[in-house]
Amino acid sequence: DGGITQSPKYLFRKEGQNVTLSCEQNLNHDAMYWYRQDPGQGLRLIYYSQIVNDFQKGDIAEGYSVSREKKESFPLTVTSAQKNPTAFYLCASSRQQGDEQYFGPGTRLTVT
Amino acid sequence: GQQVMQIPQYQHVQEGEDFTTYCNSSTTLSNIQWYKQRPGGHPVFLIQLVKSGEVKKQKRLTFQFGEAKKNSSLHITATQTTDVGTYFCAVEYGSGNTGKLIFGQGTTLQVKP
């Protein structure tokens, strides 16, 4: 929605494997964000990027990594070090830091 | 880390009744945003409040920012089944423009037709 795409919608992986979730936006937004949502809970910030080639850790960055090589792309890698990776992952972007955020449709990751 | 408390966690109302969710912080907020997430969907931005005591309306929705900028409320008048979903507040602390929003746990609204 709003020019942000996430793929795939559902993703299944075996424990011990790294997996990369994609996030692309065509809104020309500078800032991008990754959140994790667990059932019945709010959104927790994993990583965010305010500009290309720069990103900061959020509140729960352990076991995750990101890159921001292009303005429109902000992929998230869930590594095998993440102890409880099964969750709903949401990517968002905003024109600038502090502005309203536009969310993608999310990727539901299941690790067994 | 800093947290924001949102209450209630769940609310069931009869269609036509009013609904209010509250967002509370122990420290002063730079600004607050409100989002709505429909079941199975993703959060959608509703509004941003910046000024102390600010009140904004969107049709049946009324948003308020406390005078001390430590709390906020979202009030829905005469709920409809289309209002079903989870409402989140998201806050920014300090002087703002940190790029980091902290989300409340959300209030899930169920509306009985």
PDB file of N, CA and C in Angstrom, chain B residues 29-87:
ATOM      1  N   LEU B  29       6.407  14.186  25.670  1.00  0.00           N
ATOM      2  CA  LEU B  29       6.511  13.702  24.295  1.00  0.00           C
ATOM      3  C   LEU B  29       6.787  14.850  23.340  1.00  0.00           C
ATOM      4  N   SER B  30       7.520  14.540  22.300  1.00  0.00           N
ATOM      5  CA  SER B  30       7.720  15.524  21.239  1.00  0.00           C
ATOM      6  C   SER B  30       6.456  15.626  20.391  1.00  0.00           C
ATOM      7  N   ASN B  31       5.956  14.487  20.000  1.00  0.00           N
ATOM      8  CA  ASN B  31       4.722  14.442  19.235  1.00  0.00           C
ATOM      9  C   ASN B  31       4.147  13.048  19.345  1.00  0.00           C
ATOM     10  N   ILE B  32       2.936  12.876  18.864  1.00  0.00           N
ATOM     11  CA  ILE B  32       2.294  11.578  18.910  1.00  0.00           C
ATOM     12  C   ILE B  32       1.566  11.335  17.596  1.00  0.00           C
ATOM     13  N   GLN B  33       1.646  10.107  17.131  1.00  0.00           N
ATOM     14  CA  GLN B  33       0.918   9.712  15.937  1.00  0.00           C
ATOM     15  C   GLN B  33      -0.048   8.590  16.308  1.00  0.00           C
ATOM     16  N   TRP B  34      -1.144   8.502  15.556  1.00  0.00           N
ATOM     17  CA  TRP B  34      -2.108   7.420  15.749  1.00  0.00           C
ATOM     18  C   TRP B  34      -2.240   6.640  14.440  1.00  0.00           C
ATOM     19  N   TYR B  35      -2.284   5.305  14.596  1.00  0.00           N
ATOM     20  CA  TYR B  35      -2.424   4.404  13.463  1.00  0.00           C
ATOM     21  C   TYR B  35      -3.560   3.423  13.723  1.00  0.00           C
ATOM     22  N   LYS B  36      -4.141   2.923  12.626  1.00  0.00           N
ATOM     23  CA  LYS B  36      -5.176   1.886  12.717  1.00  0.00           C
ATOM     24  C   LYS B  36      -4.726   0.688  11.896  1.00  0.00           C
ATOM     25  N   GLN B  37      -4.886  -0.499  12.489  1.00  0.00           N
ATOM     26  CA  GLN B  37      -4.551  -1.736  11.791  1.00  0.00           C
ATOM     27  C   GLN B  37      -5.789  -2.615  11.762  1.00  0.00           C
ATOM     28  N   ARG B  38      -6.301  -2.865  10.570  1.00  0.00           N
ATOM     29  CA  ARG B  38      -7.441  -3.772  10.430  1.00  0.00           C
ATOM     30  C   ARG B  38      -6.966  -5.209  10.612  1.00  0.00           C
ATOM     31  N   PRO B  39      -7.852  -6.105  11.001  1.00  0.00           N
ATOM     32  CA  PRO B  39      -7.460  -7.513  11.170  1.00  0.00           C
ATOM     33  C   PRO B  39      -6.812  -8.063   9.904  1.00  0.00           C
ATOM     34  N   GLY B  40      -5.617  -8.640  10.049  1.00  0.00           N
ATOM     35  CA  GLY B  40      -4.902  -9.193   8.915  1.00  0.00           C
ATOM     36  C   GLY B  40      -4.202  -8.161   8.049  1.00  0.00           C
ATOM     37  N   GLY B  41      -4.277  -6.905   8.424  1.00  0.00           N
ATOM     38  CA  GLY B  41      -3.696  -5.849   7.599  1.00  0.00           C
ATOM     39  C   GLY B  41      -2.463  -5.222   8.212  1.00  0.00           C
ATOM     40  N   HIS B  42      -2.103  -4.063   7.702  1.00  0.00           N
ATOM     41  CA  HIS B  42      -0.945  -3.353   8.198  1.00  0.00           C
ATOM     42  C   HIS B  42      -1.382  -1.999   8.748  1.00  0.00           C
ATOM     43  N   PRO B  43      -0.576  -1.385   9.619  1.00  0.00           N
ATOM     44  CA  PRO B  43      -0.960  -0.098  10.193  1.00  0.00           C
ATOM     45  C   PRO B  43      -1.093   0.978   9.132  1.00  0.00           C
ATOM     46  N   VAL B  44      -2.103   1.819   9.320  1.00  0.00           N
ATOM     47  CA  VAL B  44      -2.345   2.951   8.428  1.00  0.00           C
ATOM     48  C   VAL B  44      -2.383   4.212   9.276  1.00  0.00           C
ATOM     49  N   PHE B  45      -1.659   5.205   8.861  1.00  0.00           N
ATOM     50  CA  PHE B  45      -1.553   6.463   9.591  1.00  0.00           C
ATOM     51  C   PHE B  45      -2.906   7.168   9.641  1.00  0.00           C
ATOM     52  N   LEU B  46      -3.248   7.668  10.844  1.00  0.00           N
ATOM     53  CA  LEU B  46      -4.477   8.446  11.003  1.00  0.00           C
ATOM     54  C   LEU B  46      -4.174   9.931  11.158  1.00  0.00           C
ATOM     55  N   ILE B  47      -3.295  10.251  12.128  1.00  0.00           N
ATOM     56  CA  ILE B  47      -3.070  11.661  12.430  1.00  0.00           C
ATOM     57  C   ILE B  47      -1.804  11.846  13.254  1.00  0.00           C
ATOM     58  N   GLN B  48      -1.289  13.067  13.255  1.00  0.00           N
ATOM     59  CA  GLN B  48      -0.166  13.428  14.115  1.00  0.00           C
ATOM     60  C   GLN B  48      -0.539  14.663  14.926  1.00  0.00           C
ATOM     61  N   LEU B  49      -0.228  14.628  16.227  1.00  0.00           N
ATOM     62  CA  LEU B  49      -0.451  15.761  17.113  1.00  0.00           C
ATOM     63  C   LEU B  49       0.896  16.264  17.601  1.00  0.00           C
ATOM     64  N   VAL B  50       1.061  17.572  17.595  1.00  0.00           N
ATOM     65  CA  VAL B  50       2.351  18.157  17.943  1.00  0.00           C
ATOM     66  C   VAL B  50       2.253  19.170  19.075  1.00  0.00           C
ATOM     67  N   LYS B  51       1.179  19.951  19.091  1.00  0.00           N
ATOM     68  CA  LYS B  51       1.073  21.068  20.038  1.00  0.00           C
ATOM     69  C   LYS B  51       0.366  20.661  21.329  1.00  0.00           C
ATOM     70  N   SER B  52       0.785  21.253  22.416  1.00  0.00           N
ATOM     71  CA  SER B  52       0.155  21.043  23.709  1.00  0.00           C
ATOM     72  C   SER B  52      -1.319  21.412  23.638  1.00  0.00           C
ATOM     73  N   GLY B  53      -2.195  20.493  24.123  1.00  0.00           N
ATOM     74  CA  GLY B  53      -3.623  20.757  24.160  1.00  0.00           C
ATOM     75  C   GLY B  53      -4.327  20.660  22.814  1.00  0.00           C
ATOM     76  N   GLU B  54      -3.612  20.189  21.814  1.00  0.00           N
ATOM     77  CA  GLU B  54      -4.176  20.137  20.466  1.00  0.00           C
ATOM     78  C   GLU B  54      -5.342  19.172  20.378  1.00  0.00           C
ATOM     79  N   VAL B  55      -6.380  19.567  19.631  1.00  0.00           N
ATOM     80  CA  VAL B  55      -7.542  18.719  19.358  1.00  0.00           C
ATOM     81  C   VAL B  55      -7.775  18.713  17.847  1.00  0.00           C
ATOM     82  N   LYS B  56      -7.867  17.519  17.289  1.00  0.00           N
ATOM     83  CA  LYS B  56      -8.138  17.395  15.859  1.00  0.00           C
ATOM     84  C   LYS B  56      -9.283  16.421  15.655  1.00  0.00           C
ATOM     85  N   LYS B  57     -10.096  16.685  14.641  1.00  0.00           N
ATOM     86  CA  LYS B  57     -11.233  15.815  14.353  1.00  0.00           C
ATOM     87  C   LYS B  57     -11.164  15.306  12.921  1.00  0.00           C
ATOM     88  N   GLN B  58     -11.576  14.037  12.779  1.00  0.00           N
ATOM     89  CA  GLN B  58     -11.725  13.431  11.463  1.00  0.00           C
ATOM     90  C   GLN B  58     -13.072  12.721  11.485  1.00  0.00           C
ATOM     91  N   LYS B  59     -14.100  13.372  10.972  1.00  0.00           N
ATOM     92  CA  LYS B  59     -15.445  12.810  10.976  1.00  0.00           C
ATOM     93  C   LYS B  59     -15.839  12.384  12.398  1.00  0.00           C
ATOM     94  N   ARG B  60     -15.991  11.094  12.678  1.00  0.00           N
ATOM     95  CA  ARG B  60     -16.422  10.651  13.999  1.00  0.00           C
ATOM     96  C   ARG B  60     -15.244  10.452  14.965  1.00  0.00           C
ATOM     97  N   LEU B  61     -14.030  10.698  14.517  1.00  0.00           N
ATOM     98  CA  LEU B  61     -12.846  10.494  15.350  1.00  0.00           C
ATOM     99  C   LEU B  61     -12.356  11.835  15.891  1.00  0.00           C
ATOM    100  N   THR B  62     -12.077  11.866  17.208  1.00  0.00           N
ATOM    101  CA  THR B  62     -11.526  13.064  17.840  1.00  0.00           C
ATOM    102  C   THR B  62     -10.230  12.683  18.548  1.00  0.00           C
ATOM    103  N   PHE B  63      -9.185  13.414  18.244  1.00  0.00           N
ATOM    104  CA  PHE B  63      -7.854  13.156  18.809  1.00  0.00           C
ATOM    105  C   PHE B  63      -7.476  14.327  19.698  1.00  0.00           C
ATOM    106  N   GLN B  64      -6.931  13.999  20.888  1.00  0.00           N
ATOM    107  CA  GLN B  64      -6.508  15.058  21.796  1.00  0.00           C
ATOM    108  C   GLN B  64      -5.084  14.801  22.267  1.00  0.00           C
ATOM    109  N   PHE B  65      -4.341  15.881  22.460  1.00  0.00           N
ATOM    110  CA  PHE B  65      -2.999  15.830  23.030  1.00  0.00           C
ATOM    111  C   PHE B  65      -3.046  16.605  24.339  1.00  0.00           C
ATOM    112  N   GLY B  66      -2.580  15.989  25.422  1.00  0.00           N
ATOM    113  CA  GLY B  66      -2.674  16.618  26.723  1.00  0.00           C
ATOM    114  C   GLY B  66      -1.874  17.912  26.838  1.00  0.00           C
ATOM    115  N   GLU B  67      -2.286  18.734  27.798  1.00  0.00           N
ATOM    116  CA  GLU B  67      -1.619  20.022  27.996  1.00  0.00           C
ATOM    117  C   GLU B  67      -0.143  19.846  28.342  1.00  0.00           C
ATOM    118  N   ALA B  68       0.161  18.798  29.097  1.00  0.00           N
ATOM    119  CA  ALA B  68       1.553  18.547  29.484  1.00  0.00           C
ATOM    120  C   ALA B  68       2.304  17.708  28.448  1.00  0.00           C
ATOM    121  N   LYS B  69       1.640  17.363  27.370  1.00  0.00           N
ATOM    122  CA  LYS B  69       2.240  16.536  26.303  1.00  0.00           C
ATOM    123  C   LYS B  69       2.761  15.214  26.852  1.00  0.00           C
ATOM    124  N   LYS B  70       1.992  14.632  27.771  1.00  0.00           N
ATOM    125  CA  LYS B  70       2.347  13.314  28.300  1.00  0.00           C
ATOM    126  C   LYS B  70       1.271  12.283  28.028  1.00  0.00           C
ATOM    127  N   ASN B  71       0.143  12.699  27.486  1.00  0.00           N
ATOM    128  CA  ASN B  71      -0.911  11.745  27.203  1.00  0.00           C
ATOM    129  C   ASN B  71      -1.735  12.209  26.018  1.00  0.00           C
ATOM    130  N   SER B  72      -2.474  11.247  25.482  1.00  0.00           N
ATOM    131  CA  SER B  72      -3.299  11.521  24.312  1.00  0.00           C
ATOM    132  C   SER B  72      -4.479  10.561  24.319  1.00  0.00           C
ATOM    133  N   SER B  73      -5.524  10.930  23.611  1.00  0.00           N
ATOM    134  CA  SER B  73      -6.684  10.047  23.504  1.00  0.00           C
ATOM    135  C   SER B  73      -7.238  10.090  22.092  1.00  0.00           C
ATOM    136  N   LEU B  74      -7.873   8.976  21.747  1.00  0.00           N
ATOM    137  CA  LEU B  74      -8.614   8.863  20.491  1.00  0.00           C
ATOM    138  C   LEU B  74     -10.033   8.458  20.853  1.00  0.00           C
ATOM    139  N   HIS B  75     -10.995   9.259  20.452  1.00  0.00           N
ATOM    140  CA  HIS B  75     -12.399   9.002  20.775  1.00  0.00           C
ATOM    141  C   HIS B  75     -13.169   8.805  19.477  1.00  0.00           C
ATOM    142  N   ILE B  76     -13.947   7.728  19.422  1.00  0.00           N
ATOM    143  CA  ILE B  76     -14.813   7.476  18.273  1.00  0.00           C
ATOM    144  C   ILE B  76     -16.255   7.608  18.733  1.00  0.00           C
ATOM    145  N   THR B  77     -16.996   8.454  18.085  1.00  0.00           N
ATOM    146  CA  THR B  77     -18.408   8.658  18.397  1.00  0.00           C
ATOM    147  C   THR B  77     -19.262   7.726  17.537  1.00  0.00           C
ATOM    148  N   ALA B  78     -20.229   7.087  18.176  1.00  0.00           N
ATOM    149  CA  ALA B  78     -21.183   6.222  17.446  1.00  0.00           C
ATOM    150  C   ALA B  78     -20.454   5.227  16.547  1.00  0.00           C
ATOM    151  N   THR B  79     -19.813   4.246  17.164  1.00  0.00           N
ATOM    152  CA  THR B  79     -19.000   3.292  16.413  1.00  0.00           C
ATOM    153  C   THR B  79     -19.811   2.565  15.349  1.00  0.00           C
ATOM    154  N   GLN B  80     -19.089   2.183  14.297  1.00  0.00           N
ATOM    155  CA  GLN B  80     -19.652   1.374  13.215  1.00  0.00           C
ATOM    156  C   GLN B  80     -18.790   0.133  13.054  1.00  0.00           C
ATOM    157  N   THR B  81     -19.303  -0.864  12.360  1.00  0.00           N
ATOM    158  CA  THR B  81     -18.535  -2.109  12.190  1.00  0.00           C
ATOM    159  C   THR B  81     -17.242  -1.867  11.410  1.00  0.00           C
ATOM    160  N   THR B  82     -17.218  -0.809  10.637  1.00  0.00           N
ATOM    161  CA  THR B  82     -15.995  -0.490   9.890  1.00  0.00           C
ATOM    162  C   THR B  82     -14.876   0.045  10.782  1.00  0.00           C
ATOM    163  N   ASP B  83     -15.213   0.343  12.041  1.00  0.00           N
ATOM    164  CA  ASP B  83     -14.201   0.841  12.973  1.00  0.00           C
ATOM    165  C   ASP B  83     -13.387  -0.290  13.601  1.00  0.00           C
ATOM    166  N   VAL B  84     -13.794  -1.526  13.355  1.00  0.00           N
ATOM    167  CA  VAL B  84     -13.102  -2.675  13.940  1.00  0.00           C
ATOM    168  C   VAL B  84     -11.624  -2.669  13.562  1.00  0.00           C
ATOM    169  N   GLY B  85     -10.777  -2.957  14.540  1.00  0.00           N
ATOM    170  CA  GLY B  85      -9.345  -3.019  14.289  1.00  0.00           C
ATOM    171  C   GLY B  85      -8.580  -2.701  15.551  1.00  0.00           C
ATOM    172  N   THR B  86      -7.273  -2.575  15.407  1.00  0.00           N
ATOM    173  CA  THR B  86      -6.420  -2.212  16.531  1.00  0.00           C
ATOM    174  C   THR B  86      -5.868  -0.814  16.306  1.00  0.00           C
ATOM    175  N   TYR B  87      -6.005   0.010  17.324  1.00  0.00           N
ATOM    176  CA  TYR B  87      -5.556   1.402  17.244  1.00  0.00           C
ATOM    177  C   TYR B  87      -4.278   1.545  18.059  1.00  0.00           C
TER     178      TYR B  87
END
